[in-house]
mmCIF file of C-alpha atoms and ligand atoms in Angstrom:
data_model
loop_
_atom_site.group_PDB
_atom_site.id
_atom_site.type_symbol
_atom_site.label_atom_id
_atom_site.label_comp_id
_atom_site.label_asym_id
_atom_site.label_seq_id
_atom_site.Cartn_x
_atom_site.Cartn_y
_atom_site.Cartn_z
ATOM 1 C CA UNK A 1 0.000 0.000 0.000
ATOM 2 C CA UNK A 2 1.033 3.479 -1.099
ATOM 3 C CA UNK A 3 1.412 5.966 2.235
ATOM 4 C CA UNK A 4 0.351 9.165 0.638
ATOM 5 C CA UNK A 5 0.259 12.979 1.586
ATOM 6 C CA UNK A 6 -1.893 15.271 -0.712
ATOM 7 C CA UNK A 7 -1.493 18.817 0.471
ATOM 8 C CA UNK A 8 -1.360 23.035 -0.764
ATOM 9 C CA UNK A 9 1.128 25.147 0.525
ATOM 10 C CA UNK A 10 2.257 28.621 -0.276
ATOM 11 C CA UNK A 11 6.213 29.508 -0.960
ATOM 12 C CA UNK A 12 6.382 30.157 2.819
ATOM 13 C CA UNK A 13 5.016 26.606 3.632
ATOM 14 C CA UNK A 14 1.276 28.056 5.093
ATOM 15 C CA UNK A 15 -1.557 25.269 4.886
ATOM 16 C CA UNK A 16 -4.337 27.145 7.000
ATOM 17 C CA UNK A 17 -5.148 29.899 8.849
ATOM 18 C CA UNK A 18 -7.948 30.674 11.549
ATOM 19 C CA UNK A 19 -9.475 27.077 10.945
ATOM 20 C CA UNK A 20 -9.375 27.276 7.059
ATOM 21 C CA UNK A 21 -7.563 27.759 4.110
ATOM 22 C CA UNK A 22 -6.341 30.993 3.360
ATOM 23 C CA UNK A 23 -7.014 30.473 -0.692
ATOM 24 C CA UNK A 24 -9.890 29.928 -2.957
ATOM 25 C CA UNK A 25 -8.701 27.781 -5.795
ATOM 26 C CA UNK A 26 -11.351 25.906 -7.568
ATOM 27 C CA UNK A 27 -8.875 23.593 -9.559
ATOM 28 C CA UNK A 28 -6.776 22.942 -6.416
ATOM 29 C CA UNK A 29 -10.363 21.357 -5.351
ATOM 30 C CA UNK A 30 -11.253 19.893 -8.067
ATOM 31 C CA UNK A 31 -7.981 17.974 -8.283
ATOM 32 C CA UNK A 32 -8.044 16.486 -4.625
ATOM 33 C CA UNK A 33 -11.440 15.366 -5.320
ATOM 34 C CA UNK A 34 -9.996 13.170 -8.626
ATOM 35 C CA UNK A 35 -6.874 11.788 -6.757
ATOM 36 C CA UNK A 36 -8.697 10.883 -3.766
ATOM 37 C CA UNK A 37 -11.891 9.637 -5.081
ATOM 38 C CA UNK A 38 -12.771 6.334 -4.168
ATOM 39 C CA UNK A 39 -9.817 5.741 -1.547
ATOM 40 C CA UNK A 40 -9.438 6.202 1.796
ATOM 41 C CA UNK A 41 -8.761 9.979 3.290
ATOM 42 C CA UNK A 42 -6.891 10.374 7.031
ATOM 43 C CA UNK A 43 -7.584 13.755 8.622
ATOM 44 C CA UNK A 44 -7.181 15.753 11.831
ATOM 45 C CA UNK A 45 -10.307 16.351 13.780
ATOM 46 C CA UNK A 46 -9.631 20.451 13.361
ATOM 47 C CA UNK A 47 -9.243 19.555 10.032
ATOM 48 C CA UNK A 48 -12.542 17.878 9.267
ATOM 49 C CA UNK A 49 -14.680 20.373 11.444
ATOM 50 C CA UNK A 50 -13.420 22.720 8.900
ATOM 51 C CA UNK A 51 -14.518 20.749 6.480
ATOM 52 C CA UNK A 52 -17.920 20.005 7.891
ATOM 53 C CA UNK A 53 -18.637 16.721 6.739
ATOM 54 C CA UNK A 54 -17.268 13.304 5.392
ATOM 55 C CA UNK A 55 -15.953 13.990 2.119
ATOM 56 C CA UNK A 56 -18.131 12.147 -0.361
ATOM 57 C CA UNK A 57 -17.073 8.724 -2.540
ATOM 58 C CA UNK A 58 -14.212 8.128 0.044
ATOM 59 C CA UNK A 59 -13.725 6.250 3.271
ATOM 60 C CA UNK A 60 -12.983 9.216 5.886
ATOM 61 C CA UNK A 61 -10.886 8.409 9.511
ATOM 62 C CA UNK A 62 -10.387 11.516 11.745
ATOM 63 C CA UNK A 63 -7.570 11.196 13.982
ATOM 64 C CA UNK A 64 -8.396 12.623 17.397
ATOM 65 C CA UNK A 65 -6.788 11.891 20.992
ATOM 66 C CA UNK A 66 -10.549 12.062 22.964
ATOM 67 C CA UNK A 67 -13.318 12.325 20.101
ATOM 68 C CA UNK A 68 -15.865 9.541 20.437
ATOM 69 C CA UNK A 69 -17.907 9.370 17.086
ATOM 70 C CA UNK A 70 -18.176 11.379 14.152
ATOM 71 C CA UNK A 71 -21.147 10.620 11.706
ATOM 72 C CA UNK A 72 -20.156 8.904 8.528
ATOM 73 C CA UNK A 73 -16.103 8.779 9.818
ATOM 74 C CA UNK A 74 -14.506 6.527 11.189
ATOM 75 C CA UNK A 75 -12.200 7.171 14.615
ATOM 76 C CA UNK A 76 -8.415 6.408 14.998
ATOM 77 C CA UNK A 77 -6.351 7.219 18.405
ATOM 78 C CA UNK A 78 -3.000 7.524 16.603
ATOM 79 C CA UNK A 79 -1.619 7.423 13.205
ATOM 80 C CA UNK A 80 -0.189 3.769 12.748
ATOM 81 C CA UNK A 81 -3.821 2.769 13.925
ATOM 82 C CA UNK A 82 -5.681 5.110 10.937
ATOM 83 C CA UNK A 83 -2.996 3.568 8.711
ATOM 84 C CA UNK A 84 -3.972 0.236 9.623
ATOM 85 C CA UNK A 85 -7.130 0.151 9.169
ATOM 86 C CA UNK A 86 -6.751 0.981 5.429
ATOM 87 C CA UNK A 87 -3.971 -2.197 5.003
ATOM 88 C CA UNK A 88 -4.734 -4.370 1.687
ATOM 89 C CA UNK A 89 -5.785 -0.915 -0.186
ATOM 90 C CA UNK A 90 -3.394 0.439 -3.171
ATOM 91 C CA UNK A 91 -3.326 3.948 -1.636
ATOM 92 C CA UNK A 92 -4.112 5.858 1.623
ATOM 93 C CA UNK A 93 -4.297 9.778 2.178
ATOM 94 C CA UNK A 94 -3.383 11.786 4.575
ATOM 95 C CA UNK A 95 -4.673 14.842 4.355
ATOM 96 C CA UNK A 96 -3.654 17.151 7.140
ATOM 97 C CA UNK A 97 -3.343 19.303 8.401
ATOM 98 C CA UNK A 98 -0.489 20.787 10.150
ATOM 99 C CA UNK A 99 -0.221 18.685 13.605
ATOM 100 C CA UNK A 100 -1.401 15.293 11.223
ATOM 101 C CA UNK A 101 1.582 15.862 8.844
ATOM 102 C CA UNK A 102 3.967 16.493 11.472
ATOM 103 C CA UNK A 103 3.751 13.019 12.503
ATOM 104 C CA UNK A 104 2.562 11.088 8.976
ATOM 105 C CA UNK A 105 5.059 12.803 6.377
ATOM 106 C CA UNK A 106 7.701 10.539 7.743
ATOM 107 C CA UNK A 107 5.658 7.258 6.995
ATOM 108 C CA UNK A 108 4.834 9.048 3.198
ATOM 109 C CA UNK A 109 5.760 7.325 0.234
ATOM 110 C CA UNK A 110 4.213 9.754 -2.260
ATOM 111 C CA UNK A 111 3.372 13.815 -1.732
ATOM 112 C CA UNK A 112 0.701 15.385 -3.637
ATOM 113 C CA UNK A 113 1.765 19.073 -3.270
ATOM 114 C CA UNK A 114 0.239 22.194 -4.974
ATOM 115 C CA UNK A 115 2.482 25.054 -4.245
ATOM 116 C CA UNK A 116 0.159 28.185 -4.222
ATOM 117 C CA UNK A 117 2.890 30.718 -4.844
ATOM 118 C CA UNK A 118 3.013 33.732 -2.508
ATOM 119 C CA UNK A 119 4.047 34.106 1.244
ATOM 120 C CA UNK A 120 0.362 33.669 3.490
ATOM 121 C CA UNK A 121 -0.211 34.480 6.919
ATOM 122 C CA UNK A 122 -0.980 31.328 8.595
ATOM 123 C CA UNK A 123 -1.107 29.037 12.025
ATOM 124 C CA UNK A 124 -0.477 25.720 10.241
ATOM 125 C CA UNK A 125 2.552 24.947 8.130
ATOM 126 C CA UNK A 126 3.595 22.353 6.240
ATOM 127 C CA UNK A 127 6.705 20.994 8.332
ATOM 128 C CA UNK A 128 9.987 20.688 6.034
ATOM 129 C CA UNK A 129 10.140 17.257 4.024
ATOM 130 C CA UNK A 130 11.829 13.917 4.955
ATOM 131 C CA UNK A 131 15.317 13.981 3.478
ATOM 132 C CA UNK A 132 14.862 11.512 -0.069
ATOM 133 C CA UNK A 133 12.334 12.835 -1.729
ATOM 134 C CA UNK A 134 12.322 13.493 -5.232
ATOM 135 C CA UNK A 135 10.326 15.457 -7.719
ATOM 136 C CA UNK A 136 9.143 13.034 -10.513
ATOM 137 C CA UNK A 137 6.428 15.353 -11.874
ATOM 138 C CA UNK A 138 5.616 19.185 -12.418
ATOM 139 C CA UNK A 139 3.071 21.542 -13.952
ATOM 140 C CA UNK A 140 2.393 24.711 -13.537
ATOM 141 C CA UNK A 141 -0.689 26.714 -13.343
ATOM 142 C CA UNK A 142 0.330 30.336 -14.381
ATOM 143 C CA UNK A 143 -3.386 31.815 -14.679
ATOM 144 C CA UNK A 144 -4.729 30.353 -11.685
ATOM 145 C CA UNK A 145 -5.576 33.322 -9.202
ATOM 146 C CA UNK A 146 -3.025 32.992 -7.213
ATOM 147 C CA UNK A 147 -0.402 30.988 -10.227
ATOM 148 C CA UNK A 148 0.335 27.521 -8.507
ATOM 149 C CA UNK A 149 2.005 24.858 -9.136
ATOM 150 C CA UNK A 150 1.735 20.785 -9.018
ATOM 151 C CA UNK A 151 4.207 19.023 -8.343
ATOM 152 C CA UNK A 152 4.481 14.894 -7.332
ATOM 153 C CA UNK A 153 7.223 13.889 -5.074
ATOM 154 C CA UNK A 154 8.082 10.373 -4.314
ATOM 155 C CA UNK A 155 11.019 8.902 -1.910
ATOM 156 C CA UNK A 156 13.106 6.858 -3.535
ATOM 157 C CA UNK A 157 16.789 5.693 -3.400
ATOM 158 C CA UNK A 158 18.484 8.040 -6.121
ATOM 159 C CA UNK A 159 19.130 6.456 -9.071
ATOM 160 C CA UNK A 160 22.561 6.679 -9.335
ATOM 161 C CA UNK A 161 24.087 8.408 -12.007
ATOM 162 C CA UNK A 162 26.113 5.855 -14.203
ATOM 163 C CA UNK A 163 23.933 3.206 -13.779
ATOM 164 C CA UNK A 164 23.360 1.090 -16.718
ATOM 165 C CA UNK A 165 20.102 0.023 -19.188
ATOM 166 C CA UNK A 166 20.157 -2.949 -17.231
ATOM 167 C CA UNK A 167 20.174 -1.807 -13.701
ATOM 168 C CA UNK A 168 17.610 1.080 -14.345
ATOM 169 C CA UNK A 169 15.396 -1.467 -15.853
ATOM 170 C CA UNK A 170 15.546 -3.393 -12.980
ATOM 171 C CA UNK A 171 15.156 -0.541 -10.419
ATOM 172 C CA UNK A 172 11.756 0.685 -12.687
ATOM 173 C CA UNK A 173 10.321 -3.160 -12.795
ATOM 174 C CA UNK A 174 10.987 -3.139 -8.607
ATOM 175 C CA UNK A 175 9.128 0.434 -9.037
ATOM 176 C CA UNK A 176 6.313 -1.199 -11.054
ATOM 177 C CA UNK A 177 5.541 -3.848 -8.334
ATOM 178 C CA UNK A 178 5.681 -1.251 -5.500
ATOM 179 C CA UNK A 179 3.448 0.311 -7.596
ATOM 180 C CA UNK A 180 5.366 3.887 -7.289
ATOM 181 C CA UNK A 181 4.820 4.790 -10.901
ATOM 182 C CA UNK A 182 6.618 8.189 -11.203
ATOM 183 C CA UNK A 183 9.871 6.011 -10.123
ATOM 184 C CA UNK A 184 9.279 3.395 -12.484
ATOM 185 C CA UNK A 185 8.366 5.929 -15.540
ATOM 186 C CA UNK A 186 11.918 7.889 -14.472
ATOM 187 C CA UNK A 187 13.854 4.980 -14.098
ATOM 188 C CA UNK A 188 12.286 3.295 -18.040
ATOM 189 C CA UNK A 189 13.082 6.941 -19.639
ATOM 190 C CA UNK A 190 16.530 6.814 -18.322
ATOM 191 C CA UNK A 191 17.135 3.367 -19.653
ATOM 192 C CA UNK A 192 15.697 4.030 -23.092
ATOM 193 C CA UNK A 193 17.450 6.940 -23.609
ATOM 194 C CA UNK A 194 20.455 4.887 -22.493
ATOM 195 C CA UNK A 195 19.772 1.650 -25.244
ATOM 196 C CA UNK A 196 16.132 0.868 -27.377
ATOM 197 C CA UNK A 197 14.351 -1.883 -26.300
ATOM 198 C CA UNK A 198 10.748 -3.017 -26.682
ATOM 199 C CA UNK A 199 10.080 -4.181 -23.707
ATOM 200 C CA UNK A 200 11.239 -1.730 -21.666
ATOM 201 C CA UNK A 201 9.190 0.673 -23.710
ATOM 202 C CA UNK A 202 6.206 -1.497 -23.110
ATOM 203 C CA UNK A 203 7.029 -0.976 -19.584
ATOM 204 C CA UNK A 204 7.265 2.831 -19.607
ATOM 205 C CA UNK A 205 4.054 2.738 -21.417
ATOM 206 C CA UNK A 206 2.160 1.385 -18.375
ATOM 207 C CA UNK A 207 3.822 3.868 -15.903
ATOM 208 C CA UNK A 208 3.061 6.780 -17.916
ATOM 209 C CA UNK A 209 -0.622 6.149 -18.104
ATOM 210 C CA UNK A 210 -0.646 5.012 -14.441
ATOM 211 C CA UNK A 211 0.997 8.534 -13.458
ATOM 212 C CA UNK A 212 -1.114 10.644 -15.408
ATOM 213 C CA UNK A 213 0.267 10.936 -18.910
ATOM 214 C CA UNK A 214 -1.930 11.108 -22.112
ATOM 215 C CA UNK A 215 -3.649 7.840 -22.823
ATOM 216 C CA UNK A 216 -2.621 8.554 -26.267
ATOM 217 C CA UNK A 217 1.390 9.152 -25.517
ATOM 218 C CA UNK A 218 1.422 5.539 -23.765
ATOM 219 C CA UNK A 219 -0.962 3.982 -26.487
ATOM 220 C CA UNK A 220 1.240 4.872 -29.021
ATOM 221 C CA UNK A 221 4.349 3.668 -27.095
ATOM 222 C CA UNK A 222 2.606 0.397 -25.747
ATOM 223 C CA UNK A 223 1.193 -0.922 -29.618
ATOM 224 C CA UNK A 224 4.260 0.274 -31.373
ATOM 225 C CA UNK A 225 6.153 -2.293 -28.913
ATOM 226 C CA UNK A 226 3.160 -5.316 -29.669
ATOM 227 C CA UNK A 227 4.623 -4.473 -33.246
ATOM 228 C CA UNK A 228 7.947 -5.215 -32.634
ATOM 229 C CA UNK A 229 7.387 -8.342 -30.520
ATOM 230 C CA UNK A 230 3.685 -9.905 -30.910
ATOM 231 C CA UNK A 231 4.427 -12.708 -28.916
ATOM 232 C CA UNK A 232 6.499 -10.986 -25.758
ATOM 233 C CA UNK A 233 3.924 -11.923 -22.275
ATOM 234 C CA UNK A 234 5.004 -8.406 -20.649
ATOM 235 C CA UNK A 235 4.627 -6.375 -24.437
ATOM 236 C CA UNK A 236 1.258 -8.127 -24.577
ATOM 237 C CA UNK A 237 -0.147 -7.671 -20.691
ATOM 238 C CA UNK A 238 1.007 -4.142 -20.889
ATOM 239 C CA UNK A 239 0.046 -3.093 -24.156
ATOM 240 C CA UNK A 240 -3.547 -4.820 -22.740
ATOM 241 C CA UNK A 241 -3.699 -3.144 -19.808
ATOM 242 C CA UNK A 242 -2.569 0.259 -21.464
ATOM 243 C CA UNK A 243 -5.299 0.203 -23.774
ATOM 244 C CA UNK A 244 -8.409 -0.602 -21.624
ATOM 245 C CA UNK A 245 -6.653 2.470 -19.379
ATOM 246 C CA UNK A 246 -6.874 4.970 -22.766
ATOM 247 C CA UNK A 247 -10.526 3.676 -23.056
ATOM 248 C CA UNK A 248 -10.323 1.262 -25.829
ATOM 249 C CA UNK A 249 -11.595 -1.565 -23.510
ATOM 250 C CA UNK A 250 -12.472 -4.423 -25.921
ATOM 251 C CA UNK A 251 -9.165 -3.712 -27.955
ATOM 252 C CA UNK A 252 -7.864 -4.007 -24.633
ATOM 253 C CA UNK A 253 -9.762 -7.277 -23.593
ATOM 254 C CA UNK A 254 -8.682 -8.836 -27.172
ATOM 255 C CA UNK A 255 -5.360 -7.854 -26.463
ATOM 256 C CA UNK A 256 -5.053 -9.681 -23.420
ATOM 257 C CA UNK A 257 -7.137 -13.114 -24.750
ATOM 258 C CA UNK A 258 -4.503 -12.861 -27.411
ATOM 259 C CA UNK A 259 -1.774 -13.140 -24.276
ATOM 260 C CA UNK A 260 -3.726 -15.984 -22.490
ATOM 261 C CA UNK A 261 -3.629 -18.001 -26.274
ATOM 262 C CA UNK A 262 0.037 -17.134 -26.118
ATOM 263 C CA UNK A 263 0.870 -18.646 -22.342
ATOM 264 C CA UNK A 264 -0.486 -16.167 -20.276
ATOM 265 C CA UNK A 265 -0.746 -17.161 -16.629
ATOM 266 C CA UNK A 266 -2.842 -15.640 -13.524
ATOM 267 C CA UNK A 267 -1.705 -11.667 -14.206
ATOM 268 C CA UNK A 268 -3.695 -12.022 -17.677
ATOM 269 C CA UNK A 269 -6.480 -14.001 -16.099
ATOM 270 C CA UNK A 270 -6.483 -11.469 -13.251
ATOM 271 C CA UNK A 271 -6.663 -8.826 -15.567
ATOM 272 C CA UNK A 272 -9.438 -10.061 -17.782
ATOM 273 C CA UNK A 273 -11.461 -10.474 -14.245
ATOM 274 C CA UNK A 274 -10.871 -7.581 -13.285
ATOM 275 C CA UNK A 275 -12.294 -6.282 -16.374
ATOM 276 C CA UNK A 276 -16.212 -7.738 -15.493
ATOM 277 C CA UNK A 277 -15.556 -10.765 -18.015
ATOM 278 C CA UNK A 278 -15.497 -13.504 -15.826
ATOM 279 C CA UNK A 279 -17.765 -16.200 -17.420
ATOM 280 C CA UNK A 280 -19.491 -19.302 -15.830
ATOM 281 C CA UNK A 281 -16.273 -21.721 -14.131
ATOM 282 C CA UNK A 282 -15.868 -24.780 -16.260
ATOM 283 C CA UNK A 283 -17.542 -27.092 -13.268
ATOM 284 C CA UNK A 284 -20.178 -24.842 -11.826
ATOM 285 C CA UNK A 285 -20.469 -27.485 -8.894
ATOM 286 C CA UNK A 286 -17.219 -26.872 -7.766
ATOM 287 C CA UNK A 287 -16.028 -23.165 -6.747
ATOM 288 C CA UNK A 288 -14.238 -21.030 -9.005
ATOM 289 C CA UNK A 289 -11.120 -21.437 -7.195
ATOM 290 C CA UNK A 290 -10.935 -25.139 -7.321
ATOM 291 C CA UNK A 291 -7.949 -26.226 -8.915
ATOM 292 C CA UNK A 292 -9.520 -28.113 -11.580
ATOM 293 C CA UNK A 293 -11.698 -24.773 -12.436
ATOM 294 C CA UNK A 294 -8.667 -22.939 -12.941
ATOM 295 C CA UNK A 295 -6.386 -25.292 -15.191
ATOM 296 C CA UNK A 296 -9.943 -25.995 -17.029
ATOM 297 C CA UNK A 297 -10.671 -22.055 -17.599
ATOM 298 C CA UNK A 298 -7.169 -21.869 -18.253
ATOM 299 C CA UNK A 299 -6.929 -24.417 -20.861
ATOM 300 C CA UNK A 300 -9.830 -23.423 -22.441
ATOM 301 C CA UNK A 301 -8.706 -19.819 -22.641
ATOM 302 C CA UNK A 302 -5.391 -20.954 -24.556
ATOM 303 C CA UNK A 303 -7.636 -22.864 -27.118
ATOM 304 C CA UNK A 304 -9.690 -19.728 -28.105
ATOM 305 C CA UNK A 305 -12.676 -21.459 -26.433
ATOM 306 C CA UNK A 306 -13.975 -19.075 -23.609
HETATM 307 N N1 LIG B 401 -3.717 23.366 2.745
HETATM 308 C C1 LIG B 401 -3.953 22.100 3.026
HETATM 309 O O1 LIG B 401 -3.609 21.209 2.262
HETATM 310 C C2 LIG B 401 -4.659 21.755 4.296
HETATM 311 C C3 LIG B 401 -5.048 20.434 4.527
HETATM 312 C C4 LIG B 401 -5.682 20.133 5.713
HETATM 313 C C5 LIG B 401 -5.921 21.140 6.633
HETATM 314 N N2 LIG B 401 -5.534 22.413 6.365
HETATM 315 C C6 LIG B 401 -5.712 23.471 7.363
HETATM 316 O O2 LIG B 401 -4.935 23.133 8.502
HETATM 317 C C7 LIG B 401 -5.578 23.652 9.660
HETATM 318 C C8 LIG B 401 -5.814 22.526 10.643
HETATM 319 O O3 LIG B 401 -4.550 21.954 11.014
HETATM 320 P P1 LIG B 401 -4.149 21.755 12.561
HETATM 321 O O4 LIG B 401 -2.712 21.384 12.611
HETATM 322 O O5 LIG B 401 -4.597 22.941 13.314
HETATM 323 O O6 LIG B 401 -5.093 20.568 13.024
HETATM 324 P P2 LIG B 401 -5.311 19.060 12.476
HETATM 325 O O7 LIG B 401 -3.977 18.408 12.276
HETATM 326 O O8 LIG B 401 -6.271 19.056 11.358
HETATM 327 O O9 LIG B 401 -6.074 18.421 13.702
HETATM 328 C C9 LIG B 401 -5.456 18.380 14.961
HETATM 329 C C10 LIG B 401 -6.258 17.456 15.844
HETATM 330 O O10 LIG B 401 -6.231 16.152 15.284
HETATM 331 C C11 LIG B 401 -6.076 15.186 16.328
HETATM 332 N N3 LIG B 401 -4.755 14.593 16.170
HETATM 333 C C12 LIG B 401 -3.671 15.133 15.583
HETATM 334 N N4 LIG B 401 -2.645 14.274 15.595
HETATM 335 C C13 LIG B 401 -3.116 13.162 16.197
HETATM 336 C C14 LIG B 401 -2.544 11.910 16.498
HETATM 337 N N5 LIG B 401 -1.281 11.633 16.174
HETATM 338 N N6 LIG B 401 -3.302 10.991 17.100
HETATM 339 C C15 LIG B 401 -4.597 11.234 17.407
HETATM 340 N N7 LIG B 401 -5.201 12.409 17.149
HETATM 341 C C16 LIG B 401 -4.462 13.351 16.549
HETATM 342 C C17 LIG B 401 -6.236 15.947 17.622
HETATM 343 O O11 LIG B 401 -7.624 15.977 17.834
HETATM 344 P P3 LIG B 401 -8.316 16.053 19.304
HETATM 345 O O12 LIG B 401 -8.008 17.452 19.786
HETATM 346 O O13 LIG B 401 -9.763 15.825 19.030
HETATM 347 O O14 LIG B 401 -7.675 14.985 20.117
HETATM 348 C C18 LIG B 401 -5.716 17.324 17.254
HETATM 349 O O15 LIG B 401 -6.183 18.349 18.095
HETATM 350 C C19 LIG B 401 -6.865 24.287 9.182
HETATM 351 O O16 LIG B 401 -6.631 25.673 8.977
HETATM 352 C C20 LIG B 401 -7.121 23.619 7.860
HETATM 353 O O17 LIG B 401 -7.899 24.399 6.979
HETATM 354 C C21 LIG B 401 -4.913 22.730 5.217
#
């Protein structure tokens, strides 16, 4: 699970002042709303009385020391404890404010930061970051009212400079399964720039859609590399994947039946499940995770027959 902070702060690191924020920015909103939707959000209890209510579409826990109940929240006593009770999900927010990020930045993975640029008068600051991160992502918002800026952060052991094709390849697949996508798109660019290779591109395909690139940039990328290598598992489960991300969800699906017909174990299966095209198991009186079901529907997949 991804530890993750999502916060604004001006140039001279204010977050709030007098119980709110001290800027109206619609788009600031508007993006918390998309990143957070649908996952789990950690607050302070100051910080969701000055929000008012639960924040809609996501599971809310408010951190507070002598708080009982809080209508549509959950209740943690400490940090570890509001952490814990989101284990098994792919990412958890915290989202302030000043006393909650004291103690939570250190357990961050990922920062979320929109720099509102200007020095605020405030009571709550954003404290200074753990040493290791690094900015993987930046735009900037000129003609908001005040300009800002968004910028992703992730910790991550530097690559180091001089390291091969090889090694960055490896550091961006160990990326991939920690599911810290900035690191893994950084670490694929690096190597491709470094030495060509299908694969890899396939690879930096699915990390640039999962961090917020174009669906077009990594659909490009991800079928040019199918091209080169029809037959590669990872070119096809990628290239799969990429495309039901971009929207083209029955290319997708096809893609990844095609991978299945070519070898493809449980990650295609998975994929194709995950998808809402689970059919009927082979032996409906036994359950679908029955051995036999699963070599059946796996046997049948490979021979084009379900
Ligand atoms: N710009 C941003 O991104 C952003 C984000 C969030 C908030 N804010 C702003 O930040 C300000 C609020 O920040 P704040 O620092 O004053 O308060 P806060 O962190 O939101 O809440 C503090 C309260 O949370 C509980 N708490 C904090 N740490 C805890 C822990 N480790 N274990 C259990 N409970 C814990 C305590 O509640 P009890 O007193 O009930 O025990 C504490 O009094 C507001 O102005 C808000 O608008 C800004």
């Amino acid at each position: 699970m991804i530890i993750s902070t999502i916060a604004a702060l001006s140039d001279n690191r204010v977050i709030g002042a007098d119980g709110g924020l001290p800027w109206d920015i619609p788009s600031d909103l508007t993006r918390f709303r998309s990143i957070t939707m649908g996952h789990t959000v950690i607050m302070g209890r100051k910080t969701y009385e000055s929000i008012g209510h639960p924040l809609l579409g996501r599971r809310n826990i408010v951190l507070t020391r002598k708080g009982s109940q809080i209508e549509g929240c959950e209740i943690a006593r400490n940090v570890p404890a509001a952490i814990a009770a989101a284990e098994g999900e792919e990412e958890v927010f915290i989202c302030g404010g000043g006393e909650v990020f004291q103690e939570a930045l250190p357990l961050c993975q990922r920062l979320y930061l929109t720099v509102v640029h200007g020095n605020y008068r405030g009571d709550a600051f954003l404290p200074e970051l753990p040493e290791g991160f690094v900015e993987l992502h930046r735009e900037e918002f000129p003609d908001t009212t005040p300009p800002s800026s968004f910028v992703v952060l992730e910790k991550v052991e530097r690559v180091e400079t001089g390291a091969d094709a090889e090694q960055l390849r490896r550091k961006g697949r160990e990326a991939l399964n920690r599911q810290l996508y900035f690191l893994a798109r950084r670490c694929f660019e690096q190597a491709q720039a470094l030495e060509e290779n299908p694969e890899t591109a396939s690879d930096l395909a699915y990390s640039l859609i999962k961090s917020g690139a174009t669906g077009r940039q990594a659909r490009d990328m991800a079928e040019r590399a199918l091209l080169q290598q029809p037959k590669n598992l990872r070119i096809l489960l990628n290239a799969g994947r990429v495309l039901i991300l971009s929207g083209e969800k029955s290319k997708g699906l096809d893609t990844l039946r095609r991978g299945v017909q070519a070898g493809g174990g449980p990650e295609f299966v998975a994929e194709l499940a995950r998808c809402g095209t689970r059919k009927l198991q082979p032996i409906k009186s036994l359950p679908r995770s029955h051995p036999l079901n699963r070599y059946l529907g796996l046997l049948l997949h490979r021979m084009n027959l379900k």
